[in-house]
PDB file of C-alpha atoms in Angstrom:
ATOM      1  CA  UNK A   1      -6.956  13.859  38.950  1.00  0.00           C
ATOM      2  CA  UNK A   2      -6.293  12.901  35.337  1.00  0.00           C
ATOM      3  CA  UNK A   3      -4.721   9.457  35.079  1.00  0.00           C
ATOM      4  CA  UNK A   4      -2.870   7.886  32.161  1.00  0.00           C
ATOM      5  CA  UNK A   5      -5.803   5.476  31.717  1.00  0.00           C
ATOM      6  CA  UNK A   6      -8.182   8.448  31.415  1.00  0.00           C
ATOM      7  CA  UNK A   7      -5.976  10.000  28.732  1.00  0.00           C
ATOM      8  CA  UNK A   8      -5.723   6.683  26.902  1.00  0.00           C
ATOM      9  CA  UNK A   9      -9.478   6.196  26.860  1.00  0.00           C
ATOM     10  CA  UNK A  10      -9.982   9.821  25.833  1.00  0.00           C
ATOM     11  CA  UNK A  11      -7.922   9.620  22.639  1.00  0.00           C
ATOM     12  CA  UNK A  12      -9.369   6.217  21.807  1.00  0.00           C
ATOM     13  CA  UNK A  13     -12.897   7.673  22.044  1.00  0.00           C
ATOM     14  CA  UNK A  14     -11.884  10.701  19.978  1.00  0.00           C
ATOM     15  CA  UNK A  15     -10.290   8.469  17.376  1.00  0.00           C
ATOM     16  CA  UNK A  16     -13.475   6.407  17.008  1.00  0.00           C
ATOM     17  CA  UNK A  17     -15.471   9.614  16.510  1.00  0.00           C
ATOM     18  CA  UNK A  18     -13.035  10.944  13.919  1.00  0.00           C
ATOM     19  CA  UNK A  19     -13.029   7.812  11.757  1.00  0.00           C
ATOM     20  CA  UNK A  20     -14.983   7.900   8.509  1.00  0.00           C
ATOM     21  CA  UNK A  21     -18.105   5.929   7.735  1.00  0.00           C
ATOM     22  CA  UNK A  22     -16.126   3.136   6.078  1.00  0.00           C
ATOM     23  CA  UNK A  23     -16.024   4.463   2.524  1.00  0.00           C
ATOM     24  CA  UNK A  24     -12.378   5.439   2.822  1.00  0.00           C
ATOM     25  CA  UNK A  25     -11.456   2.015   4.166  1.00  0.00           C
ATOM     26  CA  UNK A  26     -13.159   0.318   1.220  1.00  0.00           C
ATOM     27  CA  UNK A  27     -11.393   2.634  -1.202  1.00  0.00           C
ATOM     28  CA  UNK A  28      -7.968   1.770   0.172  1.00  0.00           C
ATOM     29  CA  UNK A  29      -9.016  -1.868   0.281  1.00  0.00           C
ATOM     30  CA  UNK A  30      -9.636  -1.729  -3.460  1.00  0.00           C
ATOM     31  CA  UNK A  31      -6.335   0.049  -3.964  1.00  0.00           C
ATOM     32  CA  UNK A  32      -4.427  -2.800  -2.369  1.00  0.00           C
ATOM     33  CA  UNK A  33      -6.277  -5.853  -3.601  1.00  0.00           C
ATOM     34  CA  UNK A  34      -8.448  -6.107  -0.509  1.00  0.00           C
ATOM     35  CA  UNK A  35     -11.415  -5.996  -2.868  1.00  0.00           C
ATOM     36  CA  UNK A  36     -11.061  -9.776  -2.762  1.00  0.00           C
ATOM     37  CA  UNK A  37     -12.684  -9.715   0.659  1.00  0.00           C
ATOM     38  CA  UNK A  38     -15.867  -8.268  -0.836  1.00  0.00           C
ATOM     39  CA  UNK A  39     -15.321  -4.631   0.138  1.00  0.00           C
ATOM     40  CA  UNK A  40     -16.090  -2.393  -2.824  1.00  0.00           C
ATOM     41  CA  UNK A  41     -17.251  -3.209  -6.328  1.00  0.00           C
ATOM     42  CA  UNK A  42     -15.510  -5.210  -8.970  1.00  0.00           C
ATOM     43  CA  UNK A  43     -14.380  -3.450 -12.096  1.00  0.00           C
ATOM     44  CA  UNK A  44     -14.693  -4.795 -15.608  1.00  0.00           C
ATOM     45  CA  UNK A  45     -11.558  -6.644 -16.760  1.00  0.00           C
ATOM     46  CA  UNK A  46      -9.323  -4.641 -19.027  1.00  0.00           C
ATOM     47  CA  UNK A  47      -9.520  -6.201 -22.509  1.00  0.00           C
ATOM     48  CA  UNK A  48      -6.283  -7.423 -23.998  1.00  0.00           C
ATOM     49  CA  UNK A  49      -5.412  -6.925 -27.636  1.00  0.00           C
ATOM     50  CA  UNK A  50      -5.588  -9.968 -29.886  1.00  0.00           C
ATOM     51  CA  UNK A  51      -2.337 -10.425 -31.796  1.00  0.00           C
ATOM     52  CA  UNK A  52      -2.717 -10.206 -35.569  1.00  0.00           C
ATOM     53  CA  UNK A  53      -0.797 -12.227 -38.125  1.00  0.00           C
ATOM     54  CA  UNK A  54       1.447 -10.437 -40.597  1.00  0.00           C
ATOM     55  CA  UNK A  55       2.705 -13.401 -42.587  1.00  0.00           C
ATOM     56  CA  UNK A  56       4.856 -12.632 -45.621  1.00  0.00           C
ATOM     57  CA  UNK A  57       6.126 -14.881 -48.359  1.00  0.00           C
ATOM     58  CA  UNK A  58       9.594 -16.308 -47.630  1.00  0.00           C
ATOM     59  CA  UNK A  59      12.342 -14.551 -49.522  1.00  0.00           C
ATOM     60  CA  UNK A  60      14.941 -16.382 -51.566  1.00  0.00           C
ATOM     61  CA  UNK A  61      18.356 -16.191 -49.863  1.00  0.00           C
ATOM     62  CA  UNK A  62      21.278 -14.792 -51.769  1.00  0.00           C
ATOM     63  CA  UNK A  63      23.860 -17.338 -52.961  1.00  0.00           C
ATOM     64  CA  UNK A  64      26.515 -18.060 -50.346  1.00  0.00           C
ATOM     65  CA  UNK A  65      24.471 -16.660 -47.413  1.00  0.00           C
ATOM     66  CA  UNK A  66      23.086 -18.816 -44.583  1.00  0.00           C
ATOM     67  CA  UNK A  67      19.389 -18.767 -43.801  1.00  0.00           C
ATOM     68  CA  UNK A  68      19.913 -19.823 -40.188  1.00  0.00           C
ATOM     69  CA  UNK A  69      18.936 -17.201 -37.610  1.00  0.00           C
ATOM     70  CA  UNK A  70      21.650 -16.196 -35.131  1.00  0.00           C
ATOM     71  CA  UNK A  71      21.487 -17.773 -31.699  1.00  0.00           C
ATOM     72  CA  UNK A  72      19.827 -15.408 -29.157  1.00  0.00           C
ATOM     73  CA  UNK A  73      22.135 -13.967 -26.548  1.00  0.00           C
ATOM     74  CA  UNK A  74      21.042 -14.653 -22.962  1.00  0.00           C
ATOM     75  CA  UNK A  75      20.246 -11.561 -20.933  1.00  0.00           C
ATOM     76  CA  UNK A  76      22.417 -11.140 -17.833  1.00  0.00           C
ATOM     77  CA  UNK A  77      20.604 -11.788 -14.561  1.00  0.00           C
ATOM     78  CA  UNK A  78      20.836  -9.637 -11.461  1.00  0.00           C
ATOM     79  CA  UNK A  79      19.893 -10.077  -7.826  1.00  0.00           C
ATOM     80  CA  UNK A  80      19.617  -6.356  -7.204  1.00  0.00           C
ATOM     81  CA  UNK A  81      16.122  -5.345  -5.998  1.00  0.00           C
ATOM     82  CA  UNK A  82      14.030  -3.398  -8.463  1.00  0.00           C
ATOM     83  CA  UNK A  83      12.555  -0.019  -7.379  1.00  0.00           C
ATOM     84  CA  UNK A  84       9.162  -1.746  -7.137  1.00  0.00           C
ATOM     85  CA  UNK A  85      10.404  -4.463  -4.764  1.00  0.00           C
ATOM     86  CA  UNK A  86      12.934  -2.467  -2.734  1.00  0.00           C
ATOM     87  CA  UNK A  87      11.773  -1.554   0.799  1.00  0.00           C
ATOM     88  CA  UNK A  88      11.163   2.150   1.451  1.00  0.00           C
ATOM     89  CA  UNK A  89      13.969   4.125   3.036  1.00  0.00           C
ATOM     90  CA  UNK A  90      13.261   4.970   6.718  1.00  0.00           C
ATOM     91  CA  UNK A  91      15.694   7.886   6.418  1.00  0.00           C
ATOM     92  CA  UNK A  92      12.804   9.954   5.016  1.00  0.00           C
ATOM     93  CA  UNK A  93      11.085   9.858   8.423  1.00  0.00           C
ATOM     94  CA  UNK A  94      11.284  12.973  10.592  1.00  0.00           C
ATOM     95  CA  UNK A  95      11.259  11.418  14.067  1.00  0.00           C
ATOM     96  CA  UNK A  96       9.936  14.388  16.009  1.00  0.00           C
ATOM     97  CA  UNK A  97       6.473  15.249  17.252  1.00  0.00           C
ATOM     98  CA  UNK A  98       5.725  18.008  14.743  1.00  0.00           C
ATOM     99  CA  UNK A  99       3.399  18.519  11.795  1.00  0.00           C
ATOM    100  CA  UNK A 100       6.208  17.853   9.348  1.00  0.00           C
ATOM    101  CA  UNK A 101       7.107  14.719  11.277  1.00  0.00           C
ATOM    102  CA  UNK A 102       3.515  13.490  11.107  1.00  0.00           C
ATOM    103  CA  UNK A 103       3.368  14.123   7.339  1.00  0.00           C
ATOM    104  CA  UNK A 104       6.622  12.245   6.759  1.00  0.00           C
ATOM    105  CA  UNK A 105       5.213   9.325   8.759  1.00  0.00           C
ATOM    106  CA  UNK A 106       1.987   9.259   6.722  1.00  0.00           C
ATOM    107  CA  UNK A 107       3.943   9.068   3.461  1.00  0.00           C
ATOM    108  CA  UNK A 108       6.217   6.367   4.843  1.00  0.00           C
ATOM    109  CA  UNK A 109       3.306   4.252   6.123  1.00  0.00           C
ATOM    110  CA  UNK A 110       1.763   4.130   2.649  1.00  0.00           C
ATOM    111  CA  UNK A 111       5.083   3.200   1.050  1.00  0.00           C
ATOM    112  CA  UNK A 112       5.512   0.337   3.519  1.00  0.00           C
ATOM    113  CA  UNK A 113       1.912  -0.698   2.837  1.00  0.00           C
ATOM    114  CA  UNK A 114       2.550  -0.824  -0.921  1.00  0.00           C
ATOM    115  CA  UNK A 115       5.831  -2.692  -0.445  1.00  0.00           C
ATOM    116  CA  UNK A 116       4.166  -5.325   1.773  1.00  0.00           C
ATOM    117  CA  UNK A 117       1.700  -6.265  -0.967  1.00  0.00           C
ATOM    118  CA  UNK A 118       4.347  -6.405  -3.706  1.00  0.00           C
ATOM    119  CA  UNK A 119       6.908  -8.361  -1.667  1.00  0.00           C
ATOM    120  CA  UNK A 120       4.441 -10.355   0.500  1.00  0.00           C
ATOM    121  CA  UNK A 121       6.862  -9.612   3.344  1.00  0.00           C
ATOM    122  CA  UNK A 122       5.270  -8.379   6.587  1.00  0.00           C
ATOM    123  CA  UNK A 123       8.341  -7.759   8.736  1.00  0.00           C
ATOM    124  CA  UNK A 124       8.476  -4.040   7.990  1.00  0.00           C
ATOM    125  CA  UNK A 125       4.693  -3.621   8.113  1.00  0.00           C
ATOM    126  CA  UNK A 126       4.444  -5.287  11.526  1.00  0.00           C
ATOM    127  CA  UNK A 127       7.084  -2.914  12.875  1.00  0.00           C
ATOM    128  CA  UNK A 128       5.141   0.300  12.147  1.00  0.00           C
ATOM    129  CA  UNK A 129       1.666  -0.555  13.450  1.00  0.00           C
ATOM    130  CA  UNK A 130       0.490   0.208  16.970  1.00  0.00           C
ATOM    131  CA  UNK A 131      -1.149  -2.507  19.056  1.00  0.00           C
ATOM    132  CA  UNK A 132      -4.512  -0.763  18.537  1.00  0.00           C
ATOM    133  CA  UNK A 133      -4.279  -0.594  14.724  1.00  0.00           C
ATOM    134  CA  UNK A 134      -7.162  -2.619  13.265  1.00  0.00           C
ATOM    135  CA  UNK A 135      -6.251  -1.520   9.742  1.00  0.00           C
ATOM    136  CA  UNK A 136      -2.761  -2.949  10.263  1.00  0.00           C
ATOM    137  CA  UNK A 137      -4.151  -6.340  11.303  1.00  0.00           C
ATOM    138  CA  UNK A 138      -6.550  -6.461   8.337  1.00  0.00           C
ATOM    139  CA  UNK A 139      -3.752  -5.589   5.928  1.00  0.00           C
ATOM    140  CA  UNK A 140      -1.508  -8.325   7.340  1.00  0.00           C
ATOM    141  CA  UNK A 141      -4.336 -10.855   6.957  1.00  0.00           C
ATOM    142  CA  UNK A 142      -4.729  -9.963   3.276  1.00  0.00           C
ATOM    143  CA  UNK A 143      -1.012 -10.247   2.567  1.00  0.00           C
ATOM    144  CA  UNK A 144      -0.976 -13.699   4.191  1.00  0.00           C
ATOM    145  CA  UNK A 145      -4.027 -14.687   2.145  1.00  0.00           C
ATOM    146  CA  UNK A 146      -2.284 -13.735  -1.104  1.00  0.00           C
ATOM    147  CA  UNK A 147       0.786 -15.676  -0.018  1.00  0.00           C
ATOM    148  CA  UNK A 148      -1.185 -18.782   0.938  1.00  0.00           C
ATOM    149  CA  UNK A 149      -3.225 -18.740  -2.281  1.00  0.00           C
ATOM    150  CA  UNK A 150      -0.085 -18.123  -4.357  1.00  0.00           C
ATOM    151  CA  UNK A 151      -1.416 -14.907  -5.848  1.00  0.00           C
ATOM    152  CA  UNK A 152       0.439 -11.684  -6.609  1.00  0.00           C
ATOM    153  CA  UNK A 153      -0.637  -8.052  -6.711  1.00  0.00           C
ATOM    154  CA  UNK A 154       0.716  -5.879  -9.493  1.00  0.00           C
ATOM    155  CA  UNK A 155       0.148  -2.122  -9.235  1.00  0.00           C
ATOM    156  CA  UNK A 156      -2.419  -0.604  -6.893  1.00  0.00           C
ATOM    157  CA  UNK A 157       0.099   1.663  -5.146  1.00  0.00           C
ATOM    158  CA  UNK A 158      -1.549   4.209  -2.868  1.00  0.00           C
ATOM    159  CA  UNK A 159       0.046   7.632  -2.332  1.00  0.00           C
ATOM    160  CA  UNK A 160      -0.868  11.056  -0.987  1.00  0.00           C
ATOM    161  CA  UNK A 161      -1.996  13.632  -3.549  1.00  0.00           C
ATOM    162  CA  UNK A 162      -2.594  16.418  -1.032  1.00  0.00           C
ATOM    163  CA  UNK A 163      -2.671  17.187   2.689  1.00  0.00           C
ATOM    164  CA  UNK A 164      -5.759  19.161   3.747  1.00  0.00           C
ATOM    165  CA  UNK A 165      -5.734  19.411   7.541  1.00  0.00           C
ATOM    166  CA  UNK A 166      -3.252  18.177  10.112  1.00  0.00           C
ATOM    167  CA  UNK A 167      -4.159  18.231  13.800  1.00  0.00           C
ATOM    168  CA  UNK A 168      -2.595  16.924  16.997  1.00  0.00           C
ATOM    169  CA  UNK A 169      -5.890  16.279  18.818  1.00  0.00           C
ATOM    170  CA  UNK A 170      -4.224  14.530  21.789  1.00  0.00           C
ATOM    171  CA  UNK A 171      -0.570  14.824  22.808  1.00  0.00           C
ATOM    172  CA  UNK A 172       1.410  12.790  20.301  1.00  0.00           C
ATOM    173  CA  UNK A 173      -1.677  11.602  18.358  1.00  0.00           C
ATOM    174  CA  UNK A 174      -2.281  13.171  14.942  1.00  0.00           C
ATOM    175  CA  UNK A 175      -5.036  13.132  12.346  1.00  0.00           C
ATOM    176  CA  UNK A 176      -3.977  13.942   8.785  1.00  0.00           C
ATOM    177  CA  UNK A 177      -6.827  14.572   6.365  1.00  0.00           C
ATOM    178  CA  UNK A 178      -5.575  13.717   2.899  1.00  0.00           C
ATOM    179  CA  UNK A 179      -6.519  12.922  -0.663  1.00  0.00           C
ATOM    180  CA  UNK A 180      -5.136   9.570  -1.713  1.00  0.00           C
ATOM    181  CA  UNK A 181      -4.695   8.210  -5.199  1.00  0.00           C
ATOM    182  CA  UNK A 182      -4.080   4.671  -6.410  1.00  0.00           C
ATOM    183  CA  UNK A 183      -2.663   3.247  -9.604  1.00  0.00           C
ATOM    184  CA  UNK A 184      -4.412   0.508 -11.615  1.00  0.00           C
ATOM    185  CA  UNK A 185      -3.882  -2.971 -10.226  1.00  0.00           C
ATOM    186  CA  UNK A 186      -4.230  -6.610 -11.191  1.00  0.00           C
ATOM    187  CA  UNK A 187      -4.295  -9.734  -9.049  1.00  0.00           C
ATOM    188  CA  UNK A 188      -2.561 -12.584 -10.887  1.00  0.00           C
ATOM    189  CA  UNK A 189      -1.990 -16.275 -10.228  1.00  0.00           C
ATOM    190  CA  UNK A 190       1.056 -18.493 -10.685  1.00  0.00           C
ATOM    191  CA  UNK A 191       0.490 -18.698 -14.445  1.00  0.00           C
ATOM    192  CA  UNK A 192       0.435 -14.887 -14.737  1.00  0.00           C
ATOM    193  CA  UNK A 193      -3.300 -14.995 -15.449  1.00  0.00           C
ATOM    194  CA  UNK A 194      -5.156 -11.885 -14.323  1.00  0.00           C
ATOM    195  CA  UNK A 195      -7.877 -12.772 -11.807  1.00  0.00           C
ATOM    196  CA  UNK A 196      -9.077  -9.244 -11.119  1.00  0.00           C
ATOM    197  CA  UNK A 197      -8.263  -5.740 -12.324  1.00  0.00           C
ATOM    198  CA  UNK A 198      -9.209  -2.188 -11.369  1.00  0.00           C
ATOM    199  CA  UNK A 199      -8.788   1.303 -12.766  1.00  0.00           C
ATOM    200  CA  UNK A 200      -7.145   4.320 -11.029  1.00  0.00           C
ATOM    201  CA  UNK A 201      -9.081   6.267  -8.444  1.00  0.00           C
ATOM    202  CA  UNK A 202      -8.682   8.905  -5.754  1.00  0.00           C
ATOM    203  CA  UNK A 203     -10.570   9.647  -2.537  1.00  0.00           C
ATOM    204  CA  UNK A 204     -10.403  11.599   0.731  1.00  0.00           C
ATOM    205  CA  UNK A 205      -9.663   9.946   4.061  1.00  0.00           C
ATOM    206  CA  UNK A 206      -7.733  10.378   7.316  1.00  0.00           C
ATOM    207  CA  UNK A 207      -4.462   8.848   8.440  1.00  0.00           C
ATOM    208  CA  UNK A 208      -3.968   8.593  12.204  1.00  0.00           C
ATOM    209  CA  UNK A 209      -0.426   8.467  13.570  1.00  0.00           C
ATOM    210  CA  UNK A 210       1.105   8.422  17.032  1.00  0.00           C
ATOM    211  CA  UNK A 211       4.535   9.651  18.102  1.00  0.00           C
ATOM    212  CA  UNK A 212       5.700   7.509  21.003  1.00  0.00           C
ATOM    213  CA  UNK A 213       9.098   6.528  22.369  1.00  0.00           C
ATOM    214  CA  UNK A 214      10.836   8.790  19.841  1.00  0.00           C
ATOM    215  CA  UNK A 215       9.287   7.146  16.776  1.00  0.00           C
ATOM    216  CA  UNK A 216       6.074   7.076  14.702  1.00  0.00           C
ATOM    217  CA  UNK A 217       3.373   4.390  14.721  1.00  0.00           C
ATOM    218  CA  UNK A 218       0.344   3.935  12.490  1.00  0.00           C
ATOM    219  CA  UNK A 219      -2.940   3.976  14.417  1.00  0.00           C
ATOM    220  CA  UNK A 220      -5.498   3.731  11.615  1.00  0.00           C
ATOM    221  CA  UNK A 221      -6.509   4.763   8.110  1.00  0.00           C
ATOM    222  CA  UNK A 222     -10.129   5.606   7.412  1.00  0.00           C
TER     223      UNK A 222
END
């Protein structure tokens, strides 16, 4: 007789066998600033251009004209979230146990992941991870570390370039083999000083998702 515990252990064993050797995890770690934990290699800082002086001799003002510069006009402020800081829209999710549903979940998980590092807000991230998701716990730890150390991550967004294989290897549990890409990133401090920078990259990995209770959960990446 096959019990629920047997099925649970079976997909957990299969998942451990399907995970990569760790290279993919390190790659995504670099893409999201997790390189600070020592996973991956540090890249050379991007040099900044040194401003050059273009001094010119002062001109003689015309008679009757003031030499005072006009007062600068203050730019209007807004509290509207920018596209970078706005949370991803859950309406893009296809909440059904199908290949298209699994792909929509994989895209959404990465968008939430990127948003968590930009906003340093974990409410949305905590809502998508399964209880067994080690990657989710590690990501949350890094976001809290940035928050505690008063650092910010700029760039480093990870997204899916291509889907290669998609398989439901246990009922409701999917593996999506993908190529991911990441944008350049910089970790900065309170004074806007860059502490670490990295160049773009892409790599192949797997995203594991589970459809349970009529919604998608992230199981692992790597």
